[in-house]
Coordinates of C-alpha atoms and ligand atoms in Angstrom, one line a residue:
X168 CA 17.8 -3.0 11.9
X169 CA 14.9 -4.9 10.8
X170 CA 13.5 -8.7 11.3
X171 CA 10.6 -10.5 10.7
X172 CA 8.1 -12.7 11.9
X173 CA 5.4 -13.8 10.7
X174 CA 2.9 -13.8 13.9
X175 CA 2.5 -12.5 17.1
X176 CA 4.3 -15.2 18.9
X177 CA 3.8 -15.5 22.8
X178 CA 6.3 -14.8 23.9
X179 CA 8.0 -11.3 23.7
X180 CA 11.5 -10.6 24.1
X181 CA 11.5 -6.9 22.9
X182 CA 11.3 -3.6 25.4
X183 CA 7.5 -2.6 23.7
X184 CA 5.0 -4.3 21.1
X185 CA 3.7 -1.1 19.3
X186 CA -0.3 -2.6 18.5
X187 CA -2.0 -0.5 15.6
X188 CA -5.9 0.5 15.7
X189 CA -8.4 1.5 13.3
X190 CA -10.9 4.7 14.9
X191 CA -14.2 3.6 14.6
X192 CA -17.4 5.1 15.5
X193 CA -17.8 3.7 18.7
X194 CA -14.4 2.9 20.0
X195 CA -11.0 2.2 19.0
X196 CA -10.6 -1.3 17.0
X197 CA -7.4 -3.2 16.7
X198 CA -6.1 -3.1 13.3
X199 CA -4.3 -6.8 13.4
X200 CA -4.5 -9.7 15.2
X201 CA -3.7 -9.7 18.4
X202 CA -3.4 -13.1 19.6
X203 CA -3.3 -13.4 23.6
X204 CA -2.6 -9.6 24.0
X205 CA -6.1 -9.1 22.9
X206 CA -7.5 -8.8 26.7
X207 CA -4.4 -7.2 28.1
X208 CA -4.5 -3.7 26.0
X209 CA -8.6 -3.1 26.1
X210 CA -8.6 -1.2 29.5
X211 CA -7.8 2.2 27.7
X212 CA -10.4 1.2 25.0
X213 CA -12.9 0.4 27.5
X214 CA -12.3 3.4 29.4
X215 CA -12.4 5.7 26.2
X216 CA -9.0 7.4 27.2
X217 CA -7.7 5.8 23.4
X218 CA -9.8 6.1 20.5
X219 CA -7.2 5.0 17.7
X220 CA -6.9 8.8 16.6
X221 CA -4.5 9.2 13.5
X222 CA -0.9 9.1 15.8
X223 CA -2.7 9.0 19.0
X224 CA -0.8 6.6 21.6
X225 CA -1.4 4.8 24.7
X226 CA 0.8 2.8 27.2
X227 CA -0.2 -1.0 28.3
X228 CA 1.6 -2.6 30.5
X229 CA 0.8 -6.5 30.5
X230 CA 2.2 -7.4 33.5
X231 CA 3.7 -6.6 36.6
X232 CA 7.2 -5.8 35.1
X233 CA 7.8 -3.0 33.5
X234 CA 8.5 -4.6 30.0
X235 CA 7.1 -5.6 27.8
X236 CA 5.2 -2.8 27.4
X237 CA 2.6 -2.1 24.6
X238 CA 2.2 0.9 23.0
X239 CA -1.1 1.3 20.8
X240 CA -1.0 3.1 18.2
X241 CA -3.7 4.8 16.6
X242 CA -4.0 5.1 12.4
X243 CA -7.2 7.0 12.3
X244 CA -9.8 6.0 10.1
X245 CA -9.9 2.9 8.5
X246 CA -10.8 3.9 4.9
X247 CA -8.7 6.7 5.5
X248 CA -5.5 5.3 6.0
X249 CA -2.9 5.7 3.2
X250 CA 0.7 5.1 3.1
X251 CA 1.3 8.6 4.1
X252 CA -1.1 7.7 7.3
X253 CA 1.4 4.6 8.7
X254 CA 4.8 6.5 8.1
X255 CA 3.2 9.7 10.3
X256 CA 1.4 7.3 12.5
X257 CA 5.0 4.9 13.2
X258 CA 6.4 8.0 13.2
X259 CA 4.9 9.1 16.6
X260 CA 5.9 5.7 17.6
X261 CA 9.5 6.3 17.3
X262 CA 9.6 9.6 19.2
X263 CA 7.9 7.9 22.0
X264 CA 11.1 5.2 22.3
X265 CA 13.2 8.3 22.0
X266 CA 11.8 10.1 25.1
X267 CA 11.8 6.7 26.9
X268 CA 15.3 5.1 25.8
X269 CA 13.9 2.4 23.9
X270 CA 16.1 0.1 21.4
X271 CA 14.4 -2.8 20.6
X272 CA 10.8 -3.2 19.7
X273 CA 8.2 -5.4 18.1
X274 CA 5.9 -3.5 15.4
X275 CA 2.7 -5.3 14.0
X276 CA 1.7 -4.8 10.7
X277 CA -1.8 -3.5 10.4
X278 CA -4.0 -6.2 8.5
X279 CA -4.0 -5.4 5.1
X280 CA -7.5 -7.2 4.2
X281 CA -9.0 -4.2 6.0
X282 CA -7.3 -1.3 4.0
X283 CA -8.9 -0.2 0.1
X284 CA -6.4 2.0 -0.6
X285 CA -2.8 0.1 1.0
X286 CA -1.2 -3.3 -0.6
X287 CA 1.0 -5.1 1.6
X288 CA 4.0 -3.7 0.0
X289 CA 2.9 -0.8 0.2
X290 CA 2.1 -1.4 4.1
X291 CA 5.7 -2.1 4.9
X292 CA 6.9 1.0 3.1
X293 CA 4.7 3.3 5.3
X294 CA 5.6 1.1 8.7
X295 CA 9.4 0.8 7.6
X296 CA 9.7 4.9 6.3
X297 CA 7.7 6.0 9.5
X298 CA 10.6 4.5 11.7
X299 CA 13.6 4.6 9.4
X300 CA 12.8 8.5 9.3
X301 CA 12.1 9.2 12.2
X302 CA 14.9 7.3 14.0
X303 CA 17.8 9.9 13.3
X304 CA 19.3 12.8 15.5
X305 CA 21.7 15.3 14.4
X306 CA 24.0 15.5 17.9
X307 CA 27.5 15.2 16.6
X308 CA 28.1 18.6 17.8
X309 CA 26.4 18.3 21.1
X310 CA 28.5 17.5 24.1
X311 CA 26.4 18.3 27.4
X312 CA 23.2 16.6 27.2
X313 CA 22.4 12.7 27.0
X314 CA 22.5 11.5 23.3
X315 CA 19.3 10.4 22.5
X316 CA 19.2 6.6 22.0
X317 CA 18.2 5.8 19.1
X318 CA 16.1 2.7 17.5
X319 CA 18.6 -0.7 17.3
X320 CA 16.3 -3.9 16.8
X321 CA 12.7 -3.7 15.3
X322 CA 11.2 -7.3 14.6
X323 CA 7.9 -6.5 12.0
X324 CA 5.2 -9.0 13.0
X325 CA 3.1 -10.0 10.1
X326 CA 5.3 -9.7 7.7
X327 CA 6.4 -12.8 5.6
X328 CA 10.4 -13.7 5.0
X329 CA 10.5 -12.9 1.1
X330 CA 9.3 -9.2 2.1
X331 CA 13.2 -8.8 3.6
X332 CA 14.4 -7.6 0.2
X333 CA 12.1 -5.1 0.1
X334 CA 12.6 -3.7 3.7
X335 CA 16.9 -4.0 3.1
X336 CA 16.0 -1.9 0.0
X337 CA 14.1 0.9 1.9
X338 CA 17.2 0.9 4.9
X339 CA 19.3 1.9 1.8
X340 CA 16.6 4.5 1.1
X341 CA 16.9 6.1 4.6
X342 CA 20.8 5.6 4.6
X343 CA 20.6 7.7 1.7
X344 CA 18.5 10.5 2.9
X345 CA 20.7 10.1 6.5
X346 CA 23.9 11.3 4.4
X347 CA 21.7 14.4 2.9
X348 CA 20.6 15.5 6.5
X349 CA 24.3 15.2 7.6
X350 CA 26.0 17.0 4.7
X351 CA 23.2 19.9 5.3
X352 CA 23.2 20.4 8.9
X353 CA 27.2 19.7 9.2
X354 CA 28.9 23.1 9.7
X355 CA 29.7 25.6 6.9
X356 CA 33.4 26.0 8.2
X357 CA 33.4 21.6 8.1
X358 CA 31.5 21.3 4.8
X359 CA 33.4 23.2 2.2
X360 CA 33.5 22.4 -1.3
X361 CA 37.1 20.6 -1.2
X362 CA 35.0 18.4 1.8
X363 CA 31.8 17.7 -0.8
X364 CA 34.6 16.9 -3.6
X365 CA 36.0 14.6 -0.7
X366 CA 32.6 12.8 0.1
X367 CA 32.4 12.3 -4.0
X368 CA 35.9 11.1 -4.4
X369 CA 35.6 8.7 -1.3
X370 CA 31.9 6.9 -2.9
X371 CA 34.5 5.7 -5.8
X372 CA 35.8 3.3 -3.1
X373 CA 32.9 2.3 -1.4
X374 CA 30.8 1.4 -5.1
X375 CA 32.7 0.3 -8.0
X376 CA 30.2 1.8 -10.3
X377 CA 30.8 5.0 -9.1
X378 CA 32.9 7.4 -10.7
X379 CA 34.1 10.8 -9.3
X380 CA 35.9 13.4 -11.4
X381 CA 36.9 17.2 -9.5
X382 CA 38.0 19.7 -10.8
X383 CA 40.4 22.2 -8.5
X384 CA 39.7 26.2 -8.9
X385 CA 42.8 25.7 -11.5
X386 CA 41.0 23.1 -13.5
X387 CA 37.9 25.4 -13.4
X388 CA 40.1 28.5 -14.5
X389 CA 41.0 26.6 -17.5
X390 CA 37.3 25.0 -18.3
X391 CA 36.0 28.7 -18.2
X392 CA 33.4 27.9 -15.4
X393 CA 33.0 31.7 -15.1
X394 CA 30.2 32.5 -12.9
X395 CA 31.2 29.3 -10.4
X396 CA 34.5 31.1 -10.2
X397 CA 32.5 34.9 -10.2
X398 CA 31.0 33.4 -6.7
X399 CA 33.4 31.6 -4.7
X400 CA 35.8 35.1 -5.1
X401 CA 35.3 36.3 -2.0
X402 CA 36.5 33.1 0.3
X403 CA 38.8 31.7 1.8
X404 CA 38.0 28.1 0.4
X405 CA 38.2 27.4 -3.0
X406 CA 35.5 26.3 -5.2
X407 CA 35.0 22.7 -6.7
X408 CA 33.3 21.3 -9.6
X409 CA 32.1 17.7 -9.1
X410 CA 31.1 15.4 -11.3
X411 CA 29.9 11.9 -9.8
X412 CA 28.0 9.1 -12.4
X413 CA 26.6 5.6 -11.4
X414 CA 26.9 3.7 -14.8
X415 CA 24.3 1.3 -13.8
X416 CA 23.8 0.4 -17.7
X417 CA 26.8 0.6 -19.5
X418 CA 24.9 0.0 -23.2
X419 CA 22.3 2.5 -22.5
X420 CA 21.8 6.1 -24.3
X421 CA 20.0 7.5 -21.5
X422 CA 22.0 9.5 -19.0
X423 CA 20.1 11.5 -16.3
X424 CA 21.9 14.1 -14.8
X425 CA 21.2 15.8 -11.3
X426 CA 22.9 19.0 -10.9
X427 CA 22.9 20.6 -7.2
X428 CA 23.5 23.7 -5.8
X429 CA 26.5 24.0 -3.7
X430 CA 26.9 27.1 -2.1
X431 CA 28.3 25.7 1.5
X432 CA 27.4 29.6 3.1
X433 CA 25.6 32.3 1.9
X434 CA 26.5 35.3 3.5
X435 CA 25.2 37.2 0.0
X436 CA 28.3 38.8 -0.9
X437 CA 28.0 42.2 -1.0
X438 CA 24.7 42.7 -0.9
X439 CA 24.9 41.3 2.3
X440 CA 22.2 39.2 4.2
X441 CA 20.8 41.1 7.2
X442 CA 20.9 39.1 10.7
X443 CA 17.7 37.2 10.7
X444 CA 18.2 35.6 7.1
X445 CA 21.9 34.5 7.2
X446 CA 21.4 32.5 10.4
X447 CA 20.6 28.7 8.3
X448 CA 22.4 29.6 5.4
X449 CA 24.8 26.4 5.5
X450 CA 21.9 24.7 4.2
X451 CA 22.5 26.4 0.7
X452 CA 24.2 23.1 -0.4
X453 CA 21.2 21.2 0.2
X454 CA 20.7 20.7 -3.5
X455 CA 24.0 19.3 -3.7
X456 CA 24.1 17.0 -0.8
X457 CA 20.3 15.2 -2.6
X458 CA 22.6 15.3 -6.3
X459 CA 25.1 13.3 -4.3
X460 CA 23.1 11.1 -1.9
X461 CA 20.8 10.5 -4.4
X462 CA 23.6 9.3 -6.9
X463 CA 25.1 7.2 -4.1
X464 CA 22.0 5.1 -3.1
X465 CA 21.2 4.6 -7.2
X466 CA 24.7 3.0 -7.1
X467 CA 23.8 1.3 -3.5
X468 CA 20.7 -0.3 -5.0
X469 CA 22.4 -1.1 -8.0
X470 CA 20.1 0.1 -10.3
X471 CA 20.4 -0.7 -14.3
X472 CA 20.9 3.0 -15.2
X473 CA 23.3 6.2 -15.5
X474 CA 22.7 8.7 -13.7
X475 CA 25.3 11.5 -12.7
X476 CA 25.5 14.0 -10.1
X477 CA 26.9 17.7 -11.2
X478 CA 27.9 19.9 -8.3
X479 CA 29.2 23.7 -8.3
X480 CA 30.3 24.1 -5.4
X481 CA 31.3 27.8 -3.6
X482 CA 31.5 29.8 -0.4
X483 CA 29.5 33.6 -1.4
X484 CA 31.0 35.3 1.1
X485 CA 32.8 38.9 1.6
X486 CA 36.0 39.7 0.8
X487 CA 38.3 42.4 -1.0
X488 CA 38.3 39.8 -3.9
X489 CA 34.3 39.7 -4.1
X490 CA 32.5 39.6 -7.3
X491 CA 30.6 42.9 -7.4
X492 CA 27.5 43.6 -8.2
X493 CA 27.1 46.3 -11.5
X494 CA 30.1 43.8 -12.2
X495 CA 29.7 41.6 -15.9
X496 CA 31.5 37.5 -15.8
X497 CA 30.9 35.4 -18.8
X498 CA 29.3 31.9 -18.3
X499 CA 30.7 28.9 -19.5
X500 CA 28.9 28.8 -22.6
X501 CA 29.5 32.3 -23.1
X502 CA 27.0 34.2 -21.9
X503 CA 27.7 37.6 -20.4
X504 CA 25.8 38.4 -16.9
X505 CA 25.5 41.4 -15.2
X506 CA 25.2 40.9 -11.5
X507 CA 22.0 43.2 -10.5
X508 CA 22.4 41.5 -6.6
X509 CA 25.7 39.1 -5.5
X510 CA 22.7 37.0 -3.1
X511 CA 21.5 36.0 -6.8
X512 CA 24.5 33.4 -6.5
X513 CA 22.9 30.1 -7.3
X514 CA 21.7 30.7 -10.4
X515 CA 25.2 31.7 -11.4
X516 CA 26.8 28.5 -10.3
X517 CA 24.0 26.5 -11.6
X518 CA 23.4 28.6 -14.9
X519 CA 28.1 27.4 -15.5
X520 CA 26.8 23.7 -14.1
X521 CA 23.9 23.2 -16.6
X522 CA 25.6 25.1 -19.4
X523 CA 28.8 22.5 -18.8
X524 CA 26.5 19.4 -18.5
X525 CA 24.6 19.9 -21.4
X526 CA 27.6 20.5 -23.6
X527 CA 30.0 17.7 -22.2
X528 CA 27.7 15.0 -20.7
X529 CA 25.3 14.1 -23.6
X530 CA 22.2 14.3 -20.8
X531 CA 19.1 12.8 -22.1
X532 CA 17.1 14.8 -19.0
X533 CA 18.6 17.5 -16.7
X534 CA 17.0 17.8 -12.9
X535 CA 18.4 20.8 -10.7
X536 CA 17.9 21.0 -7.3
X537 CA 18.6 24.4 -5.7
X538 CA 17.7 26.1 -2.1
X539 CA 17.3 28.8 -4.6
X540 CA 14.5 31.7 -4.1
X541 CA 13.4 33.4 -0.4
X542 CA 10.3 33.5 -3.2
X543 CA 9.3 30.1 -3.3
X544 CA 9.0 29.7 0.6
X545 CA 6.7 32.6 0.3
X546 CA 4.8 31.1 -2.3
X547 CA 4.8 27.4 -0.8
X548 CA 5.6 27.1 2.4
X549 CA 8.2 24.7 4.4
X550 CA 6.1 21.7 3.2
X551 CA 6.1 22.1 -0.8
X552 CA 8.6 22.9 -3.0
X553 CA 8.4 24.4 -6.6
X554 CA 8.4 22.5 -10.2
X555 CA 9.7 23.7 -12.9
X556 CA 9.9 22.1 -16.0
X557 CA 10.2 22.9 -19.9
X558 CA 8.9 19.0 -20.5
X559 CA 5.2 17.8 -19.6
X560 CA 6.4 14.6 -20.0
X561 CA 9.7 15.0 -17.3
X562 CA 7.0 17.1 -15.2
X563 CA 4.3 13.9 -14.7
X564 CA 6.7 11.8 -13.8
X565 CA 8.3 14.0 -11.1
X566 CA 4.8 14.4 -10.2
X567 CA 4.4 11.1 -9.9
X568 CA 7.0 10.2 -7.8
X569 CA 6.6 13.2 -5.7
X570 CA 2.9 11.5 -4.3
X571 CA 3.9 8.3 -4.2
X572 CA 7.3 9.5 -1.8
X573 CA 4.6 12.6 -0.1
X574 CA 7.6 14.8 -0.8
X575 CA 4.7 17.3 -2.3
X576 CA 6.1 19.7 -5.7
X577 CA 3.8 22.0 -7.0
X578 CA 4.3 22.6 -10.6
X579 CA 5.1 26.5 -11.4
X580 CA 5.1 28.4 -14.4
X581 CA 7.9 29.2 -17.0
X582 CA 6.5 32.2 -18.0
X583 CA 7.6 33.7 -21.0
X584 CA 6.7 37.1 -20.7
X585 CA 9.0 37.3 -17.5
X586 CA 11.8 36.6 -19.4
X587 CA 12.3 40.3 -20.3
X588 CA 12.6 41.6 -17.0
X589 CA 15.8 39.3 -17.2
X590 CA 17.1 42.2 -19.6
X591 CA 20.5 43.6 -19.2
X592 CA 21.9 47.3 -20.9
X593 CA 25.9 46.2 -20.7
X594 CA 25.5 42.3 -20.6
X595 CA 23.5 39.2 -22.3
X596 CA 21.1 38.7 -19.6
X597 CA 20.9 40.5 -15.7
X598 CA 20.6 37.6 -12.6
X599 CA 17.8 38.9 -11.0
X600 CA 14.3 40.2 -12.5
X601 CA 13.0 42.2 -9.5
X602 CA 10.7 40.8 -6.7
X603 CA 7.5 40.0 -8.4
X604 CA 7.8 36.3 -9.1
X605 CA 11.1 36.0 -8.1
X606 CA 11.1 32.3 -8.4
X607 CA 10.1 32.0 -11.7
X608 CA 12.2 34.7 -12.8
X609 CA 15.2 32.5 -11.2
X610 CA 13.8 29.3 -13.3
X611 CA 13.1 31.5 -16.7
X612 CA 17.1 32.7 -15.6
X613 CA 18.1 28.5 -15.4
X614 CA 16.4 27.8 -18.4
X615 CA 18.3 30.2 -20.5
X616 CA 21.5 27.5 -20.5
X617 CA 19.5 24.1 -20.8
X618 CA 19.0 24.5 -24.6
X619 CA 16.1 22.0 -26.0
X620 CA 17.3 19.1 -23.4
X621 CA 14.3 17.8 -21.2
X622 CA 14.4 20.0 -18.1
X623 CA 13.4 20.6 -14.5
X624 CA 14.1 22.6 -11.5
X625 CA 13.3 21.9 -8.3
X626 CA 13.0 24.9 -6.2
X627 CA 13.9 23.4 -2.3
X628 CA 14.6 26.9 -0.7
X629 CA 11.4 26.1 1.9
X630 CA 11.8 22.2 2.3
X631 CA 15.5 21.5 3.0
X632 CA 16.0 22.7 6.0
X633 CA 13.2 23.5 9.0
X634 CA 13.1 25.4 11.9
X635 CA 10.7 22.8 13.9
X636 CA 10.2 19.2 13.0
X637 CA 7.0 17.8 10.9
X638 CA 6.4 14.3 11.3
X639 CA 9.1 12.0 10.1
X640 CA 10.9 15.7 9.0
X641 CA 13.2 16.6 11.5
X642 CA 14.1 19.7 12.3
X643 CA 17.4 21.4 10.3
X644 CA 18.4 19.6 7.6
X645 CA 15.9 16.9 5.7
X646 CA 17.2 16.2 3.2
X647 CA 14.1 16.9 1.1
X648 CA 14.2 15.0 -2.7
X649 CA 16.0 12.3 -2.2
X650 CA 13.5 10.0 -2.1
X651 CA 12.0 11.7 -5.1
X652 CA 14.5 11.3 -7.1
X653 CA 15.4 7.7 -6.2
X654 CA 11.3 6.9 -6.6
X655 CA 11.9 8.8 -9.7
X656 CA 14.8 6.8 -10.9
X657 CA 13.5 3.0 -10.1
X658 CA 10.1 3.9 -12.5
X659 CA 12.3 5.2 -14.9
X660 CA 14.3 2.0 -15.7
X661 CA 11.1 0.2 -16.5
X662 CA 9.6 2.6 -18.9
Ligands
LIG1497 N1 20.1 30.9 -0.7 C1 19.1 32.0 -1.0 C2 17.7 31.5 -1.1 C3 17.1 31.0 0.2 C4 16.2 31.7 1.0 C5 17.4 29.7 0.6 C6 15.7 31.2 2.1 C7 16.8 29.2 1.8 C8 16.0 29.9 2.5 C9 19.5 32.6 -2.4 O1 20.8 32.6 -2.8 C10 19.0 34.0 -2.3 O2 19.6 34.7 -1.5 N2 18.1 34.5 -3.2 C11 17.6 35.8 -3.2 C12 17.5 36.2 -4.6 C13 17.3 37.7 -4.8 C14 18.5 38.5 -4.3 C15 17.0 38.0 -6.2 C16 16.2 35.8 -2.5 O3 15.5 34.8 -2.7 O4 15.9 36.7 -1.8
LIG1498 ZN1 21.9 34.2 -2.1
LIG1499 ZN1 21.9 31.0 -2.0

């Protein structure tokens, strides 16, 4: 999608030049050079309707045709601006050339002499993430309206030819988070687990470090995947176990593994979901669509690791044949569970998932990521999502990443004293510990089958899925953690 050139050249062959400003005290200032635009685009300066606002816009129109038009683009304050700044700020670009129809445009790179706290790399990431983001639309179910056009052409003025690399690397990025937001916001009744086993199976093809192992409900009968089976009794589609590595660095010991919940619906089972919460429930495989996308851009980027997804994948819905709750099923590792509450389910499929990956997969550090508590969202909001982690180590460096990608964690605590309300009379352990810290309990629950291996769980239950767009977030799915993880992965290969 992207090119480059260098400078603003004179002549201007795309539908709108997007100009960036600084706010200063007095009036807006241009952020770049502007060359012979410089006189054309003052009049809204001048006339104090712009004042270069973080994502404020106005439209310039530099001469008696209707293009090229120029949009200026405010970034706020100048020693205010961060990379999290330009991706919101390009962001409010793009939605512009969605209302208008816009394909092709020319975006200059704010001068990074003027910015403390932005390198140039780090100038492009913002510019290129703010549009990449933003320029997706899930409409593959929507037949009446218009489609919305989306971004074809963008030529990045300023940049220089060796920064292509970087930019094809962040496309991948995007392409990668793309797959997430359609796995999560396809249908429940299209996205079953034989379809995610499918997607899996198919990346074999498409990356010949990829590697994709399923195992059928027989297969998972036979391996003793207990709880996975426990939750995917009541449907019509049978569960799947996937298993999906990038071997990235064939002589290496380390082997990350990312497991993700895959519960395509949860109705609850029978302690069934009341109207009002069932309604987004197909995002409950969120987890497992960042496991795999995440998986699939490590091998798209090629980088010189192993890293594997893990996905237990079931339908928790209501049936004859539904697990009950009072009900006891033994966990792969053997742990016996007493169901307290059948909407409990992830933990179940994760605890078999975790239990099976640390035993078989020789993981040197295990990250789940789970739509898992109603808790957390109560706790954080649609904008963070919880960290937990048995590893200060594994912790920081999620931590790390999780700034530098502004997908915000907040690390919670693994409270030990909370592990009693976990207790069972008739079983090993009970799957829920009642609704005072109800996501930790659900962590304290996971941790229980991770053994001593370097741990952490990332609780996405408020940030996968939205009911109104946030920036560069769209609305339904957003596929939340992918970027993490892939930020994640890249510093880890260096350390
Ligand atoms: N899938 C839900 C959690 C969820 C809630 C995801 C809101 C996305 C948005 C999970 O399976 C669930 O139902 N958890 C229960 C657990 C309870 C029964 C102990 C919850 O959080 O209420
Ligand atoms: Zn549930
Ligand atoms: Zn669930």
């Amino acid at each position: 999608m992207f090119t480059i050139l260098p400078k603003l050249a004179s002549r201007h062959d795309a539908e709108l030049i997007v100009l960036p400003f600084w706010m200063k005290p007095k009036k807006a200032e241009a952020a770049a050079s502007l060359g012979t635009l410089k006189d054309a685009v003052m009049s809204p300066i001048a006339a104090k309707d712009f004042k270069g606002e973080k994502g404020e816009k106005a439209v310039v129109y530099l001469s008696k045709e209707k293009e090229p038009r120029a949009l200026l683009l405010g970034l706020g304050k100048q020693e205010k601006v961060c990379v999290e700044t330009l991706r919101r700020s390009y962001s409010e670009a793009v939605k512009f050339c969605q209302e208008k129809g816009i394909e092709k445009i020319n975006v200059v790179l704010p001068d990074i002499t003027e910015m403390r706290k932005v390198s140039a790399r780090e100038t492009i990431e913002g510019v290129c993430e703010g549009i990449l983001l933003t320029n997706y639309k899930w409409e593959q179910l929507v037949t009446l309206d218009e489609e919305t056009v989306l971004l074809k052409e963008v030529t990045l003025i300023g940049a220089l030819e060796k920064d292509l690399a970087f930019v094809k690397r962040l496309e991948s990025i995007a392409e990668g988070v793309y797959l997430s937001r359609d796995l999560t916001n396809g249908n429940a009744d299209d996205v079953t687990p034989q379809y995610l086993a499918s997607v899996a199976k198919k990346m074999e093809q498409e990356f010949p470090s990829i590697h994709t192992t399923i195992f059928d409900k027989k297969r998972i009968e036979k391996e003793k995947l207990g709880l996975l089976l426990a939750v995917g009794r009541g449907s019509d589609h049978d569960p799947a176990f996937i298993i999906m590595s990038h071997k990235g660095a064939p002589r290496s010991k380390e082997h990350i593994v990312i497991v993700g919940k895959g519960v395509t619906f949860d109705t609850g089972g029978l302690n069934l979901k009341p109207t009002g919460s069932m309604e987004t429930m197909r995002d409950d495989m969120s987890g497992s669509s960042v496991a795999l996308s995440t998986v699939t851009t490590a091998a798209a980027l090629g980088l010189p690791l192993n890293v594997t997804a893990v996905v237990p994948s079931a339908e928790n819905c209501i049936d004859g044949k539904s697990f009950k709750p009072g009900d006891v099923y033994r966990c792969y590792n053997g742990t016996t569970v007493e169901i307290g509450n059948t909407d409990a389910e992830g933990r179940l499929l994760l605890a078999d998932a975790l239990a099976y990956a640390a035993k078989n997969l020789k993981p040197t550090c295990m990250i789940d990521v789970a739509t898992l508590t109603g808790s957390i969202v109560v706790a954080l909001g649609d904008d963070i999502a919880g960290l937990f982690c048995n590893q200060d180590k594994l912790a920081n460096e999620l931590l790390h990443a999780s700034k530098r990608v502004a997908e915000t964690l907040w690390r919670m605590p693994l409270h030990e004293a909370y592990d009693s309300k976990l207790k069972s009379d008739i079983a090993d352990i009970k799957n829920i510990g009642g609704r005072p810290a109800g996501s930790i309990t659900a962590a304290l629950f996971l941790q229980r089958f991770v053994g001593d291996i370097p741990w952490a769980h990332l609780d996405i239950a408020g940030t996968a899925f939205l009911s109104k767009e946030n920036g560069y977030w769209p609305k339904n799915g957003v596929g939340f953690g992918v970027r993490l993880l892939i930020d994640f992965l890249s510093h880890k290969k260096n350390s």
